[in-house]
Amino acid sequence: MQQRALGEWRVGSIGLGCMNLDHGYGPAVNEADGERALLAALDAGYTLMDTATLYGGGQNEARVGRVLQHRRKDIVLSSKCGMEITRVEGKPLRVIDGRPATLMRQCEDSLRRLNTDVIDLYYLHRWDKTVPIEDSVGALSRLVEKGQIRAIGLSEVSAATLRRAHAVHPITALQTEYSLWSRNPEIAVLQACQELGVAFVAFSPVARGFLCDVLRDVGTLDAKDIRRTMPRFEPGTYARNLALLAPYRKLAEQADCTPAQLALAWLLHKAPHIIPIPGSQSVAHILDNAGADSVVLGVDVMDALEALINQHTVIGERYDAQATSEVDTEAF
């Protein structure tokens, strides 16, 4: 796999989002299948591994730590703090908490679960808007000074918030949803990252499966699949968005690649500071995604893709009202 810059590191141009193994898209995979997926990704050239305190209530970090501890030197390990699952009256509740003491505690817990002495890249998963971004980033900078983390990242923040944070301590990466059907980063934050020398890490780069051209009936999704709360995956809305896939499939054929590879190749062609991190429970899909690294797209295909799938042609918001209130990203 080709390499891209991520702070002090060179990483595979496509990273691995590990969340899917334990969180968000139905039941966690078993131990053997999870190990098989992680090691197959490593062998295929993925070197940026992305997890978080939130995912599976720490289970995903623990899985990554178990499987990859003997290959630690081969990866750039990233995790996230500031959002976790707690229990209130016996029920799980997702909590955003950016207070310095909370971030310090979560880092200690993450280090233990990940079986490592240092986390390479540690993101603030969400900006807690009740805490100045300067205070949260200041706490992360103290973790750098203590040698517990090597670099700081932010997730789902605006260009203005990025600049405020970067003034406190250099930000190495900013992570936000970005794909053909979620183009919000193009408003301002992509440019801000380029100006500041910040890598842009694109999560959900295949549009949460939509651009893989395999999910036709959202009624088949697991009852706890997070897509069930997303307006674009409401059955009637999703059925209308499916009309975009027939011409999209033809463009993939024209580019001699799979639909998922086309989505990832589009991102890789957009700018050299973009690193997509698709996730999957399937070894076959992980290997297919890696193949996007060698896909070459002409200007005609790039233009056709952007005209076909964009903020004007996709129906529905990317998040519901609650999730939208939790992010700080620019919106069209």
PDB file of N, CA and C in Angstrom, residues 164-248:
ATOM      1  N   ARG A 164      -8.681  27.066  17.192  1.00  0.00           N
ATOM      2  CA  ARG A 164      -8.549  27.364  18.624  1.00  0.00           C
ATOM      3  C   ARG A 164      -7.723  26.292  19.321  1.00  0.00           C
ATOM      4  N   ALA A 165      -8.012  25.032  18.994  1.00  0.00           N
ATOM      5  CA  ALA A 165      -7.289  23.928  19.621  1.00  0.00           C
ATOM      6  C   ALA A 165      -5.823  23.927  19.212  1.00  0.00           C
ATOM      7  N   HIS A 166      -5.570  24.173  17.936  1.00  0.00           N
ATOM      8  CA  HIS A 166      -4.209  24.132  17.401  1.00  0.00           C
ATOM      9  C   HIS A 166      -3.337  25.225  18.033  1.00  0.00           C
ATOM     10  N   ALA A 167      -3.964  26.307  18.494  1.00  0.00           N
ATOM     11  CA  ALA A 167      -3.215  27.380  19.156  1.00  0.00           C
ATOM     12  C   ALA A 167      -2.724  26.951  20.538  1.00  0.00           C
ATOM     13  N   VAL A 168      -3.389  25.940  21.126  1.00  0.00           N
ATOM     14  CA  VAL A 168      -2.993  25.441  22.447  1.00  0.00           C
ATOM     15  C   VAL A 168      -1.886  24.394  22.302  1.00  0.00           C
ATOM     16  N   HIS A 169      -2.074  23.484  21.352  1.00  0.00           N
ATOM     17  CA  HIS A 169      -1.099  22.418  21.101  1.00  0.00           C
ATOM     18  C   HIS A 169      -1.293  21.950  19.665  1.00  0.00           C
ATOM     19  N   PRO A 170      -0.213  21.656  18.951  1.00  0.00           N
ATOM     20  CA  PRO A 170      -0.373  21.205  17.567  1.00  0.00           C
ATOM     21  C   PRO A 170      -1.310  20.002  17.460  1.00  0.00           C
ATOM     22  N   ILE A 171      -2.262  20.091  16.555  1.00  0.00           N
ATOM     23  CA  ILE A 171      -3.191  18.999  16.289  1.00  0.00           C
ATOM     24  C   ILE A 171      -2.644  18.199  15.111  1.00  0.00           C
ATOM     25  N   THR A 172      -2.536  16.898  15.277  1.00  0.00           N
ATOM     26  CA  THR A 172      -1.960  16.045  14.238  1.00  0.00           C
ATOM     27  C   THR A 172      -2.996  15.582  13.232  1.00  0.00           C
ATOM     28  N   ALA A 173      -4.213  15.309  13.695  1.00  0.00           N
ATOM     29  CA  ALA A 173      -5.244  14.786  12.791  1.00  0.00           C
ATOM     30  C   ALA A 173      -6.615  15.264  13.226  1.00  0.00           C
ATOM     31  N   LEU A 174      -7.466  15.452  12.239  1.00  0.00           N
ATOM     32  CA  LEU A 174      -8.873  15.746  12.491  1.00  0.00           C
ATOM     33  C   LEU A 174      -9.689  14.674  11.787  1.00  0.00           C
ATOM     34  N   GLN A 175     -10.610  14.077  12.533  1.00  0.00           N
ATOM     35  CA  GLN A 175     -11.415  12.979  12.004  1.00  0.00           C
ATOM     36  C   GLN A 175     -12.876  13.392  11.903  1.00  0.00           C
ATOM     37  N   THR A 176     -13.444  13.190  10.720  1.00  0.00           N
ATOM     38  CA  THR A 176     -14.843  13.542  10.483  1.00  0.00           C
ATOM     39  C   THR A 176     -15.390  12.636   9.392  1.00  0.00           C
ATOM     40  N   GLU A 177     -16.695  12.434   9.402  1.00  0.00           N
ATOM     41  CA  GLU A 177     -17.315  11.675   8.314  1.00  0.00           C
ATOM     42  C   GLU A 177     -17.115  12.415   6.989  1.00  0.00           C
ATOM     43  N   TYR A 178     -16.661  11.690   5.984  1.00  0.00           N
ATOM     44  CA  TYR A 178     -16.468  12.281   4.665  1.00  0.00           C
ATOM     45  C   TYR A 178     -16.580  11.195   3.612  1.00  0.00           C
ATOM     46  N   SER A 179     -17.474  11.391   2.689  1.00  0.00           N
ATOM     47  CA  SER A 179     -17.658  10.485   1.558  1.00  0.00           C
ATOM     48  C   SER A 179     -18.397  11.266   0.486  1.00  0.00           C
ATOM     49  N   LEU A 180     -18.646  10.624  -0.622  1.00  0.00           N
ATOM     50  CA  LEU A 180     -19.408  11.288  -1.681  1.00  0.00           C
ATOM     51  C   LEU A 180     -20.750  11.800  -1.170  1.00  0.00           C
ATOM     52  N   TRP A 181     -21.367  11.067  -0.234  1.00  0.00           N
ATOM     53  CA  TRP A 181     -22.702  11.507   0.208  1.00  0.00           C
ATOM     54  C   TRP A 181     -22.688  12.321   1.500  1.00  0.00           C
ATOM     55  N   SER A 182     -21.515  12.586   2.059  1.00  0.00           N
ATOM     56  CA  SER A 182     -21.372  13.477   3.221  1.00  0.00           C
ATOM     57  C   SER A 182     -20.226  14.433   2.933  1.00  0.00           C
ATOM     58  N   ARG A 183     -20.560  15.580   2.344  1.00  0.00           N
ATOM     59  CA  ARG A 183     -19.545  16.469   1.789  1.00  0.00           C
ATOM     60  C   ARG A 183     -19.240  17.682   2.678  1.00  0.00           C
ATOM     61  N   ASN A 184     -19.782  17.670   3.900  1.00  0.00           N
ATOM     62  CA  ASN A 184     -19.637  18.828   4.785  1.00  0.00           C
ATOM     63  C   ASN A 184     -18.196  19.302   4.986  1.00  0.00           C
ATOM     64  N   PRO A 185     -17.194  18.390   5.055  1.00  0.00           N
ATOM     65  CA  PRO A 185     -15.818  18.879   5.250  1.00  0.00           C
ATOM     66  C   PRO A 185     -15.342  19.837   4.163  1.00  0.00           C
ATOM     67  N   GLU A 186     -15.990  19.790   3.001  1.00  0.00           N
ATOM     68  CA  GLU A 186     -15.570  20.664   1.909  1.00  0.00           C
ATOM     69  C   GLU A 186     -15.915  22.131   2.167  1.00  0.00           C
ATOM     70  N   ILE A 187     -16.764  22.389   3.151  1.00  0.00           N
ATOM     71  CA  ILE A 187     -17.148  23.769   3.452  1.00  0.00           C
ATOM     72  C   ILE A 187     -15.949  24.564   3.956  1.00  0.00           C
ATOM     73  N   ALA A 188     -15.196  23.986   4.911  1.00  0.00           N
ATOM     74  CA  ALA A 188     -14.094  24.751   5.511  1.00  0.00           C
ATOM     75  C   ALA A 188     -12.990  23.911   6.126  1.00  0.00           C
ATOM     76  N   VAL A 189     -13.329  22.772   6.723  1.00  0.00           N
ATOM     77  CA  VAL A 189     -12.347  22.090   7.560  1.00  0.00           C
ATOM     78  C   VAL A 189     -11.246  21.407   6.753  1.00  0.00           C
ATOM     79  N   LEU A 190     -11.556  20.948   5.555  1.00  0.00           N
ATOM     80  CA  LEU A 190     -10.512  20.352   4.715  1.00  0.00           C
ATOM     81  C   LEU A 190      -9.421  21.370   4.411  1.00  0.00           C
ATOM     82  N   GLN A 191      -9.834  22.569   4.073  1.00  0.00           N
ATOM     83  CA  GLN A 191      -8.882  23.626   3.762  1.00  0.00           C
ATOM     84  C   GLN A 191      -8.090  24.020   5.009  1.00  0.00           C
ATOM     85  N   ALA A 192      -8.774  24.106   6.147  1.00  0.00           N
ATOM     86  CA  ALA A 192      -8.079  24.458   7.391  1.00  0.00           C
ATOM     87  C   ALA A 192      -7.021  23.424   7.729  1.00  0.00           C
ATOM     88  N   CYS A 193      -7.341  22.144   7.543  1.00  0.00           N
ATOM     89  CA  CYS A 193      -6.360  21.090   7.807  1.00  0.00           C
ATOM     90  C   CYS A 193      -5.145  21.242   6.899  1.00  0.00           C
ATOM     91  N   GLN A 194      -5.389  21.519   5.642  1.00  0.00           N
ATOM     92  CA  GLN A 194      -4.275  21.690   4.701  1.00  0.00           C
ATOM     93  C   GLN A 194      -3.383  22.855   5.111  1.00  0.00           C
ATOM     94  N   GLU A 195      -3.999  23.969   5.515  1.00  0.00           N
ATOM     95  CA  GLU A 195      -3.231  25.148   5.912  1.00  0.00           C
ATOM     96  C   GLU A 195      -2.387  24.896   7.159  1.00  0.00           C
ATOM     97  N   LEU A 196      -2.925  24.101   8.103  1.00  0.00           N
ATOM     98  CA  LEU A 196      -2.255  23.890   9.384  1.00  0.00           C
ATOM     99  C   LEU A 196      -1.347  22.663   9.382  1.00  0.00           C
ATOM    100  N   GLY A 197      -1.339  21.911   8.295  1.00  0.00           N
ATOM    101  CA  GLY A 197      -0.532  20.691   8.254  1.00  0.00           C
ATOM    102  C   GLY A 197      -1.130  19.565   9.068  1.00  0.00           C
ATOM    103  N   VAL A 198      -2.470  19.524   9.135  1.00  0.00           N
ATOM    104  CA  VAL A 198      -3.196  18.510   9.898  1.00  0.00           C
ATOM    105  C   VAL A 198      -3.719  17.446   8.937  1.00  0.00           C
ATOM    106  N   ALA A 199      -3.498  16.183   9.236  1.00  0.00           N
ATOM    107  CA  ALA A 199      -4.058  15.111   8.413  1.00  0.00           C
ATOM    108  C   ALA A 199      -5.565  15.061   8.621  1.00  0.00           C
ATOM    109  N   PHE A 200      -6.294  14.794   7.532  1.00  0.00           N
ATOM    110  CA  PHE A 200      -7.741  14.651   7.631  1.00  0.00           C
ATOM    111  C   PHE A 200      -8.082  13.172   7.506  1.00  0.00           C
ATOM    112  N   VAL A 201      -8.634  12.590   8.571  1.00  0.00           N
ATOM    113  CA  VAL A 201      -8.984  11.175   8.608  1.00  0.00           C
ATOM    114  C   VAL A 201     -10.486  11.043   8.373  1.00  0.00           C
ATOM    115  N   ALA A 202     -10.838  10.400   7.270  1.00  0.00           N
ATOM    116  CA  ALA A 202     -12.238  10.314   6.845  1.00  0.00           C
ATOM    117  C   ALA A 202     -12.875   9.019   7.336  1.00  0.00           C
ATOM    118  N   PHE A 203     -13.802   9.139   8.296  1.00  0.00           N
ATOM    119  CA  PHE A 203     -14.518   7.927   8.709  1.00  0.00           C
ATOM    120  C   PHE A 203     -15.815   7.779   7.908  1.00  0.00           C
ATOM    121  N   SER A 204     -16.354   6.566   7.919  1.00  0.00           N
ATOM    122  CA  SER A 204     -17.514   6.204   7.091  1.00  0.00           C
ATOM    123  C   SER A 204     -17.305   6.594   5.629  1.00  0.00           C
ATOM    124  N   PRO A 205     -16.164   6.252   5.045  1.00  0.00           N
ATOM    125  CA  PRO A 205     -15.853   6.701   3.686  1.00  0.00           C
ATOM    126  C   PRO A 205     -16.645   5.993   2.599  1.00  0.00           C
ATOM    127  N   VAL A 206     -17.272   4.861   2.933  1.00  0.00           N
ATOM    128  CA  VAL A 206     -18.142   4.198   1.954  1.00  0.00           C
ATOM    129  C   VAL A 206     -19.608   4.404   2.336  1.00  0.00           C
ATOM    130  N   ALA A 207     -19.872   5.533   3.024  1.00  0.00           N
ATOM    131  CA  ALA A 207     -21.239   5.958   3.349  1.00  0.00           C
ATOM    132  C   ALA A 207     -22.002   4.903   4.143  1.00  0.00           C
ATOM    133  N   ARG A 208     -21.328   4.371   5.150  1.00  0.00           N
ATOM    134  CA  ARG A 208     -21.924   3.386   6.054  1.00  0.00           C
ATOM    135  C   ARG A 208     -22.513   2.203   5.278  1.00  0.00           C
ATOM    136  N   GLY A 209     -21.823   1.825   4.214  1.00  0.00           N
ATOM    137  CA  GLY A 209     -22.225   0.674   3.410  1.00  0.00           C
ATOM    138  C   GLY A 209     -22.994   1.009   2.160  1.00  0.00           C
ATOM    139  N   PHE A 210     -23.562   2.197   2.082  1.00  0.00           N
ATOM    140  CA  PHE A 210     -24.372   2.567   0.916  1.00  0.00           C
ATOM    141  C   PHE A 210     -23.566   2.457  -0.376  1.00  0.00           C
ATOM    142  N   LEU A 211     -22.340   2.966  -0.374  1.00  0.00           N
ATOM    143  CA  LEU A 211     -21.542   2.988  -1.594  1.00  0.00           C
ATOM    144  C   LEU A 211     -20.867   1.657  -1.889  1.00  0.00           C
ATOM    145  N   CYS A 212     -21.102   0.648  -1.039  1.00  0.00           N
ATOM    146  CA  CYS A 212     -20.641  -0.701  -1.367  1.00  0.00           C
ATOM    147  C   CYS A 212     -21.616  -1.391  -2.325  1.00  0.00           C
ATOM    148  N   ASP A 213     -22.810  -0.803  -2.457  1.00  0.00           N
ATOM    149  CA  ASP A 213     -23.829  -1.322  -3.375  1.00  0.00           C
ATOM    150  C   ASP A 213     -24.261  -2.745  -3.011  1.00  0.00           C
ATOM    151  N   VAL A 214     -24.389  -3.000  -1.714  1.00  0.00           N
ATOM    152  CA  VAL A 214     -24.843  -4.327  -1.290  1.00  0.00           C
ATOM    153  C   VAL A 214     -26.073  -4.254  -0.379  1.00  0.00           C
ATOM    154  N   LEU A 215     -26.307  -3.100   0.265  1.00  0.00           N
ATOM    155  CA  LEU A 215     -27.432  -2.972   1.186  1.00  0.00           C
ATOM    156  C   LEU A 215     -28.644  -2.441   0.423  1.00  0.00           C
ATOM    157  N   ARG A 216     -29.561  -3.301   0.112  1.00  0.00           N
ATOM    158  CA  ARG A 216     -30.749  -2.890  -0.645  1.00  0.00           C
ATOM    159  C   ARG A 216     -31.986  -2.709   0.238  1.00  0.00           C
ATOM    160  N   ASP A 217     -32.051  -3.458   1.342  1.00  0.00           N
ATOM    161  CA  ASP A 217     -33.228  -3.423   2.206  1.00  0.00           C
ATOM    162  C   ASP A 217     -32.786  -3.103   3.627  1.00  0.00           C
ATOM    163  N   VAL A 218     -33.060  -1.879   4.072  1.00  0.00           N
ATOM    164  CA  VAL A 218     -32.630  -1.499   5.424  1.00  0.00           C
ATOM    165  C   VAL A 218     -33.441  -2.223   6.496  1.00  0.00           C
ATOM    166  N   GLY A 219     -34.521  -2.865   6.088  1.00  0.00           N
ATOM    167  CA  GLY A 219     -35.292  -3.657   7.038  1.00  0.00           C
ATOM    168  C   GLY A 219     -34.528  -4.862   7.546  1.00  0.00           C
ATOM    169  N   THR A 220     -33.449  -5.229   6.872  1.00  0.00           N
ATOM    170  CA  THR A 220     -32.629  -6.368   7.292  1.00  0.00           C
ATOM    171  C   THR A 220     -31.578  -5.983   8.336  1.00  0.00           C
ATOM    172  N   LEU A 221     -31.441  -4.701   8.631  1.00  0.00           N
ATOM    173  CA  LEU A 221     -30.438  -4.265   9.600  1.00  0.00           C
ATOM    174  C   LEU A 221     -30.775  -4.784  10.996  1.00  0.00           C
ATOM    175  N   ASP A 222     -29.756  -5.073  11.760  1.00  0.00           N
ATOM    176  CA  ASP A 222     -29.936  -5.500  13.136  1.00  0.00           C
ATOM    177  C   ASP A 222     -30.712  -4.438  13.916  1.00  0.00           C
ATOM    178  N   ALA A 223     -31.466  -4.868  14.895  1.00  0.00           N
ATOM    179  CA  ALA A 223     -32.302  -3.947  15.668  1.00  0.00           C
ATOM    180  C   ALA A 223     -31.493  -2.860  16.353  1.00  0.00           C
ATOM    181  N   LYS A 224     -30.230  -3.141  16.697  1.00  0.00           N
ATOM    182  CA  LYS A 224     -29.389  -2.168  17.381  1.00  0.00           C
ATOM    183  C   LYS A 224     -28.407  -1.473  16.440  1.00  0.00           C
ATOM    184  N   ASP A 225     -28.555  -1.670  15.151  1.00  0.00           N
ATOM    185  CA  ASP A 225     -27.677  -1.019  14.173  1.00  0.00           C
ATOM    186  C   ASP A 225     -27.902   0.488  14.228  1.00  0.00           C
ATOM    187  N   ILE A 226     -26.811   1.269  14.391  1.00  0.00           N
ATOM    188  CA  ILE A 226     -26.940   2.714  14.535  1.00  0.00           C
ATOM    189  C   ILE A 226     -27.549   3.383  13.312  1.00  0.00           C
ATOM    190  N   ARG A 227     -27.500   2.723  12.162  1.00  0.00           N
ATOM    191  CA  ARG A 227     -28.075   3.314  10.962  1.00  0.00           C
ATOM    192  C   ARG A 227     -29.588   3.450  11.055  1.00  0.00           C
ATOM    193  N   ARG A 228     -30.210   2.680  11.923  1.00  0.00           N
ATOM    194  CA  ARG A 228     -31.666   2.774  12.082  1.00  0.00           C
ATOM    195  C   ARG A 228     -32.091   4.136  12.639  1.00  0.00           C
ATOM    196  N   THR A 229     -31.167   4.866  13.263  1.00  0.00           N
ATOM    197  CA  THR A 229     -31.491   6.192  13.801  1.00  0.00           C
ATOM    198  C   THR A 229     -31.150   7.312  12.828  1.00  0.00           C
ATOM    199  N   MET A 230     -30.575   6.975  11.680  1.00  0.00           N
ATOM    200  CA  MET A 230     -30.083   7.988  10.749  1.00  0.00           C
ATOM    201  C   MET A 230     -31.109   8.249   9.653  1.00  0.00           C
ATOM    202  N   PRO A 231     -31.451   9.521   9.435  1.00  0.00           N
ATOM    203  CA  PRO A 231     -32.506   9.854   8.472  1.00  0.00           C
ATOM    204  C   PRO A 231     -32.307   9.259   7.081  1.00  0.00           C
ATOM    205  N   ARG A 232     -31.089   9.172   6.603  1.00  0.00           N
ATOM    206  CA  ARG A 232     -30.857   8.644   5.253  1.00  0.00           C
ATOM    207  C   ARG A 232     -31.194   7.159   5.139  1.00  0.00           C
ATOM    208  N   PHE A 233     -31.243   6.473   6.289  1.00  0.00           N
ATOM    209  CA  PHE A 233     -31.533   5.046   6.282  1.00  0.00           C
ATOM    210  C   PHE A 233     -32.985   4.749   6.673  1.00  0.00           C
ATOM    211  N   GLU A 234     -33.790   5.796   6.825  1.00  0.00           N
ATOM    212  CA  GLU A 234     -35.225   5.576   6.987  1.00  0.00           C
ATOM    213  C   GLU A 234     -35.718   4.893   5.715  1.00  0.00           C
ATOM    214  N   PRO A 235     -36.522   3.825   5.825  1.00  0.00           N
ATOM    215  CA  PRO A 235     -36.838   3.005   4.654  1.00  0.00           C
ATOM    216  C   PRO A 235     -37.281   3.770   3.408  1.00  0.00           C
ATOM    217  N   GLY A 236     -38.212   4.708   3.561  1.00  0.00           N
ATOM    218  CA  GLY A 236     -38.685   5.440   2.391  1.00  0.00           C
ATOM    219  C   GLY A 236     -37.606   6.316   1.781  1.00  0.00           C
ATOM    220  N   THR A 237     -36.832   6.973   2.640  1.00  0.00           N
ATOM    221  CA  THR A 237     -35.748   7.829   2.156  1.00  0.00           C
ATOM    222  C   THR A 237     -34.654   7.002   1.493  1.00  0.00           C
ATOM    223  N   TYR A 238     -34.300   5.892   2.131  1.00  0.00           N
ATOM    224  CA  TYR A 238     -33.241   5.053   1.577  1.00  0.00           C
ATOM    225  C   TYR A 238     -33.630   4.519   0.202  1.00  0.00           C
ATOM    226  N   ALA A 239     -34.878   4.149   0.057  1.00  0.00           N
ATOM    227  CA  ALA A 239     -35.349   3.632  -1.230  1.00  0.00           C
ATOM    228  C   ALA A 239     -35.162   4.670  -2.333  1.00  0.00           C
ATOM    229  N   ARG A 240     -35.351   5.934  -2.010  1.00  0.00           N
ATOM    230  CA  ARG A 240     -35.156   6.992  -3.011  1.00  0.00           C
ATOM    231  C   ARG A 240     -33.671   7.199  -3.313  1.00  0.00           C
ATOM    232  N   ASN A 241     -32.820   7.105  -2.280  1.00  0.00           N
ATOM    233  CA  ASN A 241     -31.385   7.245  -2.504  1.00  0.00           C
ATOM    234  C   ASN A 241     -30.802   6.102  -3.328  1.00  0.00           C
ATOM    235  N   LEU A 242     -31.442   4.942  -3.276  1.00  0.00           N
ATOM    236  CA  LEU A 242     -30.956   3.802  -4.050  1.00  0.00           C
ATOM    237  C   LEU A 242     -30.904   4.083  -5.546  1.00  0.00           C
ATOM    238  N   ALA A 243     -31.701   5.033  -5.997  1.00  0.00           N
ATOM    239  CA  ALA A 243     -31.694   5.365  -7.426  1.00  0.00           C
ATOM    240  C   ALA A 243     -30.333   5.875  -7.894  1.00  0.00           C
ATOM    241  N   LEU A 244     -29.513   6.347  -6.965  1.00  0.00           N
ATOM    242  CA  LEU A 244     -28.188   6.850  -7.321  1.00  0.00           C
ATOM    243  C   LEU A 244     -27.214   5.722  -7.662  1.00  0.00           C
ATOM    244  N   LEU A 245     -27.527   4.505  -7.252  1.00  0.00           N
ATOM    245  CA  LEU A 245     -26.549   3.442  -7.355  1.00  0.00           C
ATOM    246  C   LEU A 245     -26.392   2.847  -8.748  1.00  0.00           C
ATOM    247  N   ALA A 246     -27.426   2.862  -9.555  1.00  0.00           N
ATOM    248  CA  ALA A 246     -27.274   2.301 -10.904  1.00  0.00           C
ATOM    249  C   ALA A 246     -26.231   3.073 -11.716  1.00  0.00           C
ATOM    250  N   PRO A 247     -26.320   4.403 -11.827  1.00  0.00           N
ATOM    251  CA  PRO A 247     -25.261   5.125 -12.539  1.00  0.00           C
ATOM    252  C   PRO A 247     -23.915   5.072 -11.816  1.00  0.00           C
ATOM    253  N   TYR A 248     -23.953   4.983 -10.485  1.00  0.00           N
ATOM    254  CA  TYR A 248     -22.708   4.856  -9.730  1.00  0.00           C
ATOM    255  C   TYR A 248     -22.018   3.536 -10.085  1.00  0.00           C
TER     256      TYR A 248
END
